Amino acid sequence: MNFVSHLECSLTGERYPAGQVLGVSEAGKPLLVRYDTERLGEAVQKAEIAGRRGGLWRYWEFLPVSRTRNRLDLGELVTPLIRLENDPSGELWVKDEGRLPTGSFKARGLAVAVAMAAELGITHLAMPSNGNAGAALAAYATRAGIKATVFCPADTPEVNLREIAYQGADVYRVDGLINDCGRIVGAGKEAVGWFDLSTLREPYRIEGKKTMGLELAEQFDWQLPDAIFYPTGGGTGLIGMWKAFAELEAIGWIGSKRPKMFAVQSEGCAPIVRAYLEGKEFADPWEDAYTIAAGIRVPVALGDFLILRAVRESGGAALEVSETDIGECQAEVASGHGLLLCPEGAATYAAYRQARLSGLIDGGSRVVLFNCATGLKYPLPEMTATFDPETPNAYARFLSD
Ligand SMILES: *Cc1c(COP(=O)(O)O)cnc(C)c1O
């Protein structure tokens, strides 16, 4: 059973029936799942959820998957909020999504999207990926017994490419960026018959990502934080959390107060920031995109207008950070706080610092940064020290003066 009432075009509001295989709307825009919030609100209580174990499936009433047996389980969990201590200004928390299966929050979206694909009888999934989404797809598709094909930019981190292949998907390097890979998936739809699982080109990955918002609300005892910094590529997570908050308000679990939503991008690929600054509703494609933070190297986002809307309505902002800042912040948090962020996560820390300096965030605010993947998936700075106990006075170096 589920509480879905229908699907809706995110631009025009046009309605579509639930329970069918759907990609984008007639207008070519993302479809959003709508729920019968009255029935949903009557069906479940906060206390009931608090008593459940596991991760995102704890919130199954808020998800589109009907049958319990279709829920895919690789040991999802409620990801921890880690306080960055020594910070005198309010509360600064990192929500560490790197603890999820396959080491990134792409697991949330793919767990739900692949479960829905299984429920709808889809047998072959295809996707463009900068690495983490492909890895999550590979794992969950294998779990569900569904074939998966992934196209990655040739310079995708090696560990991701190998992880995708090792977990049972077909993966190919492509000379181009993620939008070029997306075109290949689109073009192959007719010839091969695979289903396109690109970001926001199907309605269910966002439902999985939405659970970040549900978790946050629950972790803060149904009081939302003052600000959220989100490393923004396709923007699924940011749009998803915004949707989660609306649904929680609709069933009366939270009020109308919302966190300021900050969409964070790198100076090397900042289409959303540029559109935000120019006051535009849609973002122009970013040319020659580059950034060490592979997950946010997304030159074109289908949900651009939804990201921009959420950012503006929330009173937040779209912020760009330099590549240098990303590296420095990653090093600072690793060596100063003992927490290894991925570069995308480090970008949110850099943006937070910027926002504090410029007054976008008041001291005393309760702020959440998203670390979206484990830092272990990325190359780390070289370590060159060696130790030979046979050298004369070998231990002298350890004596402090
Ligand atoms: C995919 C990804 C992002 C961007 O997420 P979106 O919701 O698509 O904007 C950020 N960081 C990492 C590590 C990612 O894998």
Coordinates of N, CA, C and O in Angstrom, one line a residue, residues 97-259:
E97 N 26.6 11.8 5.2 CA 25.9 10.9 4.3 C 26.8 9.8 3.7 O 26.4 8.9 3.0
G98 N 28.1 10.0 4.0 CA 29.1 9.0 3.6 C 29.0 7.7 4.2 O 29.6 6.7 3.8
R99 N 28.1 7.6 5.3 CA 28.0 6.3 6.0 C 27.0 5.4 5.3 O 26.7 4.3 5.7
L100 N 26.3 5.9 4.3 CA 25.3 5.1 3.6 C 25.9 4.0 2.7 O 27.1 4.1 2.4
P101 N 25.1 3.0 2.4 CA 25.6 2.0 1.4 C 26.2 2.6 0.2 O 25.6 3.6 -0.3
T102 N 27.3 2.1 -0.3 CA 28.0 2.7 -1.5 C 28.7 4.0 -1.2 O 29.2 4.7 -2.1
G103 N 28.6 4.4 0.1 CA 29.4 5.6 0.5 C 28.9 6.9 0.0 O 29.7 7.9 0.1
S104 N 27.7 7.0 -0.4 CA 27.2 8.4 -0.7 C 25.7 8.4 -0.6 O 25.0 7.4 -0.6
F105 N 25.1 9.6 -0.6 CA 23.7 9.8 -0.4 C 22.9 9.5 -1.7 O 21.7 9.5 -1.8
K106 N 23.7 9.1 -2.8 CA 23.0 8.6 -4.0 C 22.2 7.3 -3.7 O 21.3 7.0 -4.3
A107 N 22.7 6.7 -2.6 CA 22.0 5.4 -2.2 C 20.5 5.7 -1.9 O 19.7 4.9 -2.2
R108 N 20.2 6.8 -1.3 CA 18.8 7.1 -1.0 C 17.9 7.1 -2.2 O 16.9 6.5 -2.3
G109 N 18.4 7.9 -3.2 CA 17.6 8.1 -4.4 C 17.5 6.8 -5.2 O 16.4 6.4 -5.7
L110 N 18.6 6.1 -5.3 CA 18.6 4.8 -6.1 C 17.9 3.7 -5.4 O 17.2 2.9 -6.1
A111 N 17.9 3.6 -4.1 CA 17.2 2.6 -3.3 C 15.7 2.7 -3.7 O 15.0 1.7 -4.0
V112 N 15.2 3.9 -3.7 CA 13.7 4.1 -4.0 C 13.4 4.0 -5.5 O 12.5 3.3 -5.9
A113 N 14.3 4.6 -6.3 CA 14.0 4.5 -7.8 C 14.1 3.1 -8.3 O 13.3 2.7 -9.2
V114 N 15.1 2.3 -7.9 CA 15.2 1.0 -8.3 C 14.1 0.1 -7.8 O 13.5 -0.8 -8.5
A115 N 13.7 0.3 -6.5 CA 12.5 -0.4 -6.0 C 11.3 -0.1 -6.8 O 10.5 -1.0 -7.1
M116 N 11.1 1.1 -7.2 CA 9.9 1.5 -8.0 C 10.0 0.9 -9.4 O 9.0 0.4 -10.0
A117 N 11.2 0.8 -10.0 CA 11.4 0.2 -11.3 C 11.0 -1.3 -11.2 O 10.3 -1.8 -12.1
A118 N 11.4 -1.9 -10.1 CA 11.1 -3.3 -9.9 C 9.5 -3.5 -9.8 O 8.9 -4.3 -10.5
E119 N 9.0 -2.6 -9.1 CA 7.5 -2.6 -8.9 C 6.7 -2.4 -10.2 O 5.7 -3.0 -10.4
L120 N 7.3 -1.6 -11.0 CA 6.6 -1.3 -12.3 C 7.0 -2.2 -13.4 O 6.7 -2.1 -14.6
G121 N 7.9 -3.2 -13.1 CA 8.2 -4.2 -14.1 C 9.3 -3.8 -15.1 O 9.5 -4.4 -16.1
I122 N 10.1 -2.8 -14.8 CA 11.2 -2.4 -15.6 C 12.4 -3.3 -15.5 O 12.7 -3.7 -14.4
T123 N 13.0 -3.7 -16.6 CA 14.1 -4.7 -16.5 C 15.5 -4.2 -16.9 O 16.4 -4.9 -16.7
H124 N 15.6 -3.0 -17.4 CA 16.9 -2.5 -17.8 C 16.9 -1.0 -17.5 O 16.1 -0.2 -18.0
L125 N 17.9 -0.6 -16.7 CA 18.0 0.8 -16.3 C 19.3 1.4 -16.8 O 20.3 0.7 -16.9
A126 N 19.3 2.6 -17.3 CA 20.5 3.3 -17.8 C 20.6 4.7 -17.2 O 19.6 5.3 -16.9
M127 N 21.9 5.1 -17.0 CA 22.1 6.4 -16.3 C 23.4 7.0 -16.7 O 24.4 6.3 -16.8
P128 N 23.5 8.3 -16.8 CA 24.8 9.0 -16.8 C 25.2 9.3 -15.4 O 24.3 9.5 -14.5
S129 N 26.5 9.3 -15.1 CA 26.9 9.5 -13.7 C 28.3 10.0 -13.6 O 29.2 9.7 -14.3
N130 N 28.5 10.9 -12.6 CA 29.8 11.3 -12.2 C 30.5 10.4 -11.3 O 31.6 10.6 -10.8
G131 N 29.8 9.3 -11.0 CA 30.5 8.2 -10.2 C 29.6 7.7 -9.1 O 29.3 6.5 -9.1
N132 N 29.2 8.5 -8.2 CA 28.4 8.0 -7.0 C 27.0 7.5 -7.3 O 26.6 6.5 -6.8
A133 N 26.3 8.1 -8.2 CA 25.0 7.6 -8.6 C 25.1 6.3 -9.3 O 24.3 5.4 -9.0
G134 N 26.1 6.2 -10.2 CA 26.3 4.9 -10.9 C 26.6 3.8 -9.9 O 26.1 2.6 -10.1
A135 N 27.4 4.1 -8.9 CA 27.8 3.1 -7.9 C 26.5 2.6 -7.1 O 26.3 1.4 -6.9
A136 N 25.7 3.6 -6.8 CA 24.5 3.2 -6.0 C 23.5 2.5 -6.9 O 22.9 1.5 -6.5
L137 N 23.4 2.9 -8.2 CA 22.5 2.2 -9.1 C 23.0 0.7 -9.3 O 22.2 -0.2 -9.2
A138 N 24.3 0.6 -9.5 CA 24.9 -0.8 -9.6 C 24.5 -1.7 -8.5 O 24.0 -2.8 -8.6
A139 N 24.7 -1.2 -7.3 CA 24.4 -2.0 -6.1 C 22.9 -2.3 -5.9 O 22.6 -3.5 -5.8
Y140 N 22.1 -1.4 -6.1 CA 20.6 -1.6 -5.9 C 20.0 -2.4 -7.0 O 19.1 -3.2 -6.8
A141 N 20.5 -2.2 -8.2 CA 20.0 -2.9 -9.4 C 20.4 -4.4 -9.3 O 19.6 -5.3 -9.5
T142 N 21.6 -4.6 -8.9 CA 22.0 -6.0 -8.6 C 21.2 -6.7 -7.6 O 20.7 -7.8 -7.7
R143 N 20.9 -5.9 -6.5 CA 20.1 -6.4 -5.4 C 18.7 -6.8 -5.9 O 18.1 -7.8 -5.5
A144 N 18.2 -6.0 -6.9 CA 16.8 -6.2 -7.4 C 16.8 -7.1 -8.6 O 15.7 -7.5 -9.0
G145 N 18.0 -7.5 -9.1 CA 18.0 -8.4 -10.2 C 17.6 -7.7 -11.5 O 17.0 -8.3 -12.4
I146 N 17.9 -6.4 -11.6 CA 17.6 -5.6 -12.8 C 19.0 -5.2 -13.5 O 19.9 -5.0 -12.8
K147 N 18.9 -5.2 -14.8 CA 20.2 -4.9 -15.5 C 20.4 -3.4 -15.5 O 19.5 -2.6 -15.6
A148 N 21.7 -3.0 -15.3 CA 22.0 -1.6 -15.2 C 23.2 -1.2 -16.2 O 24.2 -2.0 -16.2
T149 N 23.1 -0.1 -16.9 CA 24.1 0.4 -17.8 C 24.4 1.8 -17.4 O 23.5 2.6 -17.3
V150 N 25.7 2.1 -17.2 CA 26.1 3.4 -16.7 C 27.1 4.1 -17.6 O 28.1 3.4 -18.1
F151 N 27.0 5.3 -18.0 CA 28.0 6.1 -18.8 C 28.6 7.2 -17.9 O 27.8 8.0 -17.3
C152 N 29.9 7.2 -17.8 CA 30.6 8.2 -17.0 C 31.6 9.0 -17.8 O 32.2 8.5 -18.8
P153 N 31.8 10.3 -17.4 CA 32.9 11.0 -18.0 C 34.2 10.3 -17.9 O 34.4 9.7 -16.8
A154 N 35.0 10.4 -18.9 CA 36.3 9.6 -18.9 C 37.1 9.8 -17.6 O 37.8 9.0 -17.1
D155 N 37.0 11.1 -17.1 CA 37.9 11.4 -15.9 C 37.2 11.2 -14.6 O 37.6 11.8 -13.6
T156 N 36.1 10.4 -14.6 CA 35.4 10.1 -13.3 C 36.5 9.4 -12.4 O 37.3 8.6 -12.9
P157 N 36.4 9.7 -11.1 CA 37.4 9.0 -10.2 C 37.4 7.5 -10.4 O 36.4 6.9 -10.5
E158 N 38.6 7.0 -10.6 CA 38.8 5.6 -10.9 C 38.1 4.6 -9.9 O 37.5 3.6 -10.4
V159 N 38.1 5.0 -8.7 CA 37.5 4.1 -7.7 C 36.0 3.9 -8.0 O 35.4 2.8 -7.8
N160 N 35.3 5.0 -8.4 CA 33.9 4.9 -8.7 C 33.7 4.0 -9.9 O 32.8 3.2 -9.9
L161 N 34.5 4.2 -11.0 CA 34.3 3.3 -12.2 C 34.4 1.9 -11.8 O 33.6 1.0 -12.2
R162 N 35.4 1.6 -11.0 CA 35.7 0.2 -10.6 C 34.6 -0.4 -9.7 O 34.2 -1.5 -9.8
E163 N 34.1 0.5 -8.9 CA 33.0 0.1 -7.9 C 31.8 -0.2 -8.7 O 31.1 -1.2 -8.4
I164 N 31.5 0.6 -9.7 CA 30.3 0.3 -10.5 C 30.4 -1.0 -11.2 O 29.5 -1.8 -11.2
A165 N 31.5 -1.2 -11.9 CA 31.7 -2.5 -12.6 C 31.7 -3.7 -11.6 O 31.0 -4.7 -11.9
Y166 N 32.3 -3.5 -10.5 CA 32.4 -4.6 -9.6 C 31.1 -5.0 -9.0 O 30.9 -6.2 -8.6
Q167 N 30.2 -4.0 -8.8 CA 28.9 -4.3 -8.2 C 27.9 -4.7 -9.3 O 26.7 -4.7 -9.0
G168 N 28.3 -5.1 -10.5 CA 27.4 -5.8 -11.4 C 26.8 -5.0 -12.5 O 26.0 -5.5 -13.2
A169 N 27.2 -3.7 -12.7 CA 26.6 -3.0 -13.8 C 27.6 -2.9 -15.0 O 28.8 -3.2 -14.8
D170 N 27.1 -2.6 -16.1 CA 27.9 -2.4 -17.3 C 28.3 -0.9 -17.2 O 27.4 0.0 -17.2
V171 N 29.6 -0.6 -17.3 CA 29.9 0.9 -17.2 C 30.9 1.2 -18.3 O 31.8 0.4 -18.7
Y172 N 30.7 2.4 -18.9 CA 31.5 2.9 -20.0 C 32.1 4.3 -19.7 O 31.3 5.1 -19.2
R173 N 33.3 4.5 -20.1 CA 33.9 5.8 -20.1 C 33.5 6.6 -21.4 O 33.5 6.0 -22.5
V174 N 33.1 7.8 -21.2 CA 32.7 8.6 -22.4 C 33.6 9.9 -22.4 O 33.9 10.5 -21.4
D175 N 34.0 10.3 -23.6 CA 34.8 11.5 -23.8 C 33.8 12.7 -23.8 O 33.2 13.0 -24.8
G176 N 33.6 13.2 -22.6 CA 32.6 14.3 -22.4 C 32.3 14.5 -21.0 O 32.8 13.8 -20.1
L177 N 31.3 15.4 -20.7 CA 30.8 15.6 -19.3 C 29.5 14.9 -19.1 O 29.0 14.2 -20.0
I178 N 28.9 15.0 -17.9 CA 27.7 14.2 -17.6 C 26.6 14.5 -18.5 O 25.8 13.6 -18.8
N179 N 26.4 15.7 -19.0 CA 25.3 16.0 -19.9 C 25.5 15.3 -21.3 O 24.6 14.9 -21.9
D180 N 26.8 15.1 -21.7 CA 27.0 14.3 -22.9 C 26.6 12.8 -22.6 O 26.0 12.2 -23.5
C181 N 27.0 12.3 -21.5 CA 26.6 11.0 -21.1 C 25.0 10.8 -21.1 O 24.5 9.8 -21.5
G182 N 24.4 11.9 -20.6 CA 22.9 11.9 -20.5 C 22.3 11.8 -21.9 O 21.3 11.1 -22.1
R183 N 22.9 12.5 -22.9 CA 22.4 12.4 -24.2 C 22.5 11.0 -24.8 O 21.6 10.5 -25.5
I184 N 23.6 10.3 -24.4 CA 23.8 8.9 -24.9 C 22.6 8.1 -24.4 O 22.0 7.3 -25.1
V185 N 22.3 8.2 -23.1 CA 21.3 7.5 -22.5 C 19.9 7.8 -23.1 O 19.2 6.9 -23.5
G186 N 19.7 9.0 -23.4 CA 18.4 9.4 -24.0 C 18.4 8.8 -25.4 O 17.3 8.3 -25.9
A187 N 19.5 8.9 -26.2 CA 19.5 8.4 -27.6 C 19.3 6.9 -27.6 O 18.8 6.4 -28.6
G188 N 19.7 6.2 -26.6 CA 19.7 4.8 -26.6 C 18.3 4.2 -26.2 O 18.0 3.0 -26.3
K189 N 17.4 5.1 -25.7 CA 16.1 4.6 -25.2 C 15.4 3.8 -26.2 O 14.9 2.7 -25.9
E190 N 15.3 4.4 -27.4 CA 14.5 3.7 -28.4 C 15.2 2.4 -28.9 O 14.5 1.4 -29.0
A191 N 16.4 2.6 -29.2 CA 17.2 1.4 -29.8 C 17.3 0.2 -28.8 O 17.1 -0.9 -29.2
V192 N 17.5 0.5 -27.5 CA 17.7 -0.6 -26.6 C 16.5 -0.9 -25.7 O 16.3 -2.0 -25.3
G193 N 15.7 0.1 -25.4 CA 14.5 -0.1 -24.6 C 14.8 0.1 -23.1 O 14.0 -0.3 -22.3
W194 N 16.0 0.6 -22.8 CA 16.3 0.8 -21.3 C 15.5 2.0 -20.8 O 15.0 2.8 -21.6
F195 N 15.4 2.0 -19.5 CA 14.7 3.2 -18.9 C 15.7 4.2 -18.4 O 16.7 3.8 -17.7
D196 N 15.5 5.4 -18.7 CA 16.4 6.5 -18.4 C 16.2 7.0 -16.9 O 15.2 7.5 -16.5
L197 N 17.3 6.7 -16.1 CA 17.2 7.0 -14.7 C 18.0 8.3 -14.3 O 18.4 8.5 -13.2
S198 N 18.2 9.1 -15.3 CA 19.0 10.4 -15.1 C 18.3 11.2 -14.0 O 17.0 11.2 -13.9
T199 N 19.1 12.1 -13.4 CA 18.5 13.0 -12.3 C 17.3 13.7 -12.8 O 17.4 14.4 -13.8
L200 N 16.2 13.5 -12.1 CA 15.0 14.2 -12.3 C 14.3 14.0 -13.7 O 13.3 14.6 -14.0
R201 N 14.8 13.0 -14.4 CA 14.1 12.5 -15.6 C 13.2 11.3 -15.3 O 12.6 10.8 -16.2
E202 N 13.2 11.0 -14.1 CA 12.1 10.0 -13.6 C 11.8 10.5 -12.2 O 12.5 11.2 -11.5
P203 N 10.6 10.2 -11.7 CA 10.0 10.8 -10.5 C 10.5 10.3 -9.2 O 10.1 10.9 -8.2
Y204 N 11.3 9.2 -9.1 CA 11.4 8.6 -7.8 C 12.7 8.8 -7.1 O 12.8 8.6 -5.9
R205 N 13.8 9.1 -7.8 CA 15.0 9.3 -7.1 C 14.9 10.5 -6.1 O 15.3 10.4 -4.9
I206 N 14.1 11.5 -6.5 CA 13.9 12.6 -5.6 C 13.1 12.2 -4.3 O 13.4 12.7 -3.2
E207 N 12.3 11.2 -4.4 CA 11.5 10.7 -3.3 C 12.5 10.1 -2.2 O 12.3 10.3 -1.0
G208 N 13.5 9.4 -2.8 CA 14.5 8.8 -1.8 C 15.3 9.9 -1.2 O 15.5 9.9 0.0
K209 N 15.7 10.9 -2.0 CA 16.5 12.0 -1.5 C 15.8 12.8 -0.4 O 16.3 13.4 0.5
K210 N 14.5 12.9 -0.6 CA 13.6 13.6 0.3 C 13.8 13.2 1.7 O 13.6 13.9 2.6
T211 N 14.1 11.9 1.9 CA 14.2 11.4 3.3 C 15.3 12.1 4.1 O 15.3 12.0 5.3
M212 N 16.2 12.8 3.4 CA 17.2 13.6 4.2 C 16.5 14.7 5.0 O 16.8 15.0 6.1
G213 N 15.4 15.3 4.3 CA 14.6 16.3 5.0 C 13.8 15.7 6.2 O 13.7 16.3 7.2
L214 N 13.3 14.5 5.9 CA 12.5 13.9 7.0 C 13.4 13.5 8.2 O 13.0 13.8 9.3
E215 N 14.5 13.0 7.9 CA 15.5 12.6 8.9 C 15.9 13.9 9.7 O 16.0 13.8 11.0
L216 N 16.3 14.9 9.0 CA 16.7 16.1 9.7 C 15.7 16.6 10.6 O 16.0 17.0 11.8
A217 N 14.4 16.7 10.2 CA 13.3 17.2 11.0 C 13.2 16.3 12.3 O 13.1 16.8 13.4
E218 N 13.3 15.0 12.1 CA 13.2 14.1 13.2 C 14.4 14.2 14.2 O 14.2 14.3 15.4
Q219 N 15.6 14.4 13.6 CA 16.8 14.5 14.4 C 16.8 15.7 15.3 O 17.3 15.8 16.3
F220 N 16.1 16.8 14.7 CA 16.1 18.0 15.5 C 14.7 18.1 16.2 O 14.2 19.2 16.5
D221 N 14.1 17.0 16.5 CA 12.9 16.9 17.2 C 11.8 17.8 16.6 O 11.1 18.5 17.3
W222 N 11.7 17.7 15.3 CA 10.6 18.3 14.5 C 10.7 19.8 14.6 O 9.7 20.5 14.4
Q223 N 11.9 20.3 14.8 CA 12.2 21.8 14.6 C 13.2 21.8 13.6 O 14.3 21.2 13.7
L224 N 13.0 22.5 12.5 CA 14.0 22.5 11.4 C 15.2 23.5 11.8 O 15.0 24.4 12.6
P225 N 16.4 23.2 11.3 CA 17.5 24.1 11.6 C 17.3 25.4 10.9 O 16.4 25.6 10.1
D226 N 18.2 26.4 11.2 CA 18.0 27.7 10.6 C 18.6 27.8 9.2 O 18.1 28.6 8.4
A227 N 19.5 27.0 8.9 CA 20.1 27.0 7.5 C 20.7 25.7 7.1 O 21.1 24.9 7.9
I228 N 20.6 25.4 5.8 CA 21.1 24.2 5.2 C 22.0 24.5 4.1 O 21.6 25.3 3.2
F229 N 23.2 24.0 4.1 CA 24.2 24.2 3.0 C 24.3 22.9 2.2 O 24.7 21.9 2.8
Y230 N 23.9 23.0 0.9 CA 23.8 21.8 0.1 C 24.7 21.9 -1.2 O 24.5 22.8 -1.9
P231 N 25.6 20.9 -1.3 CA 26.4 21.0 -2.6 C 25.6 20.6 -3.8 O 25.1 19.5 -3.8
T232 N 25.4 21.5 -4.7 CA 24.3 21.4 -5.7 C 24.8 21.0 -7.1 O 25.6 21.8 -7.7
G233 N 24.5 19.8 -7.5 CA 24.7 19.4 -8.9 C 23.4 19.5 -9.6 O 23.0 20.5 -10.1
G234 N 22.7 18.3 -9.7 CA 21.4 18.3 -10.3 C 20.3 18.9 -9.3 O 19.2 19.2 -9.7
G235 N 20.7 19.0 -8.1 CA 19.8 19.6 -7.1 C 18.8 18.7 -6.5 O 17.9 19.2 -5.7
T236 N 18.8 17.5 -6.8 CA 17.7 16.6 -6.3 C 17.5 16.6 -4.8 O 16.4 16.6 -4.3
G237 N 18.6 16.7 -4.1 CA 18.5 16.6 -2.6 C 17.9 17.9 -2.1 O 17.1 17.9 -1.2
L238 N 18.3 19.0 -2.6 CA 17.8 20.3 -2.1 C 16.3 20.4 -2.4 O 15.5 20.7 -1.6
I239 N 15.9 20.1 -3.7 CA 14.5 20.1 -4.0 C 13.7 19.1 -3.2 O 12.6 19.3 -2.8
G240 N 14.4 17.9 -3.0 CA 13.7 16.9 -2.3 C 13.4 17.3 -0.8 O 12.4 17.0 -0.3
M241 N 14.4 17.9 -0.2 CA 14.2 18.3 1.2 C 13.1 19.4 1.3 O 12.3 19.4 2.2
W242 N 13.1 20.3 0.3 CA 12.1 21.3 0.3 C 10.7 20.7 0.2 O 9.8 21.1 0.8
K243 N 10.6 19.7 -0.6 CA 9.4 18.9 -0.8 C 9.0 18.2 0.5 O 7.8 18.2 0.9
A244 N 10.0 17.6 1.2 CA 9.7 16.9 2.4 C 9.1 17.9 3.5 O 8.2 17.6 4.2
F245 N 9.7 19.1 3.5 CA 9.2 20.1 4.5 C 7.8 20.4 4.3 O 7.0 20.6 5.2
A246 N 7.4 20.6 3.0 CA 6.0 20.9 2.6 C 5.1 19.8 3.0 O 4.0 20.1 3.5
E247 N 5.5 18.6 2.8 CA 4.7 17.5 3.2 C 4.5 17.3 4.7 O 3.4 17.0 5.2
L248 N 5.6 17.6 5.4 CA 5.5 17.5 6.9 C 4.6 18.6 7.4 O 3.8 18.4 8.3
E249 N 4.6 19.8 6.8 CA 3.7 20.9 7.2 C 2.3 20.5 6.9 O 1.4 20.7 7.7
A250 N 2.1 19.9 5.7 CA 0.7 19.5 5.3 C 0.1 18.5 6.3 O -1.1 18.6 6.5
I251 N 0.9 17.7 6.9 CA 0.3 16.8 7.9 C 0.4 17.3 9.3 O 0.1 16.6 10.2
G252 N 0.9 18.5 9.4 CA 0.9 19.2 10.7 C 2.0 18.8 11.7 O 1.9 19.1 12.8
W253 N 3.1 18.2 11.1 CA 4.2 17.8 12.0 C 5.2 18.9 12.2 O 6.0 18.9 13.2
I254 N 5.2 19.9 11.3 CA 6.1 21.1 11.5 C 5.2 22.3 11.2 O 4.2 22.2 10.6
G255 N 5.8 23.5 11.5 CA 5.1 24.7 11.2 C 5.6 25.2 9.8 O 6.1 24.5 9.0
S256 N 5.4 26.5 9.6 CA 5.7 27.1 8.3 C 7.2 27.6 8.3 O 7.6 28.0 7.2
K257 N 7.9 27.6 9.4 CA 9.3 28.1 9.4 C 10.1 27.1 8.5 O 10.0 25.9 8.6
R258 N 11.0 27.7 7.7 CA 11.9 26.9 6.9 C 13.3 27.3 7.1 O 13.6 28.5 7.4
P259 N 14.2 26.4 6.9 CA 15.6 26.8 6.9 C 16.0 27.6 5.7 O 15.3 27.5 4.6

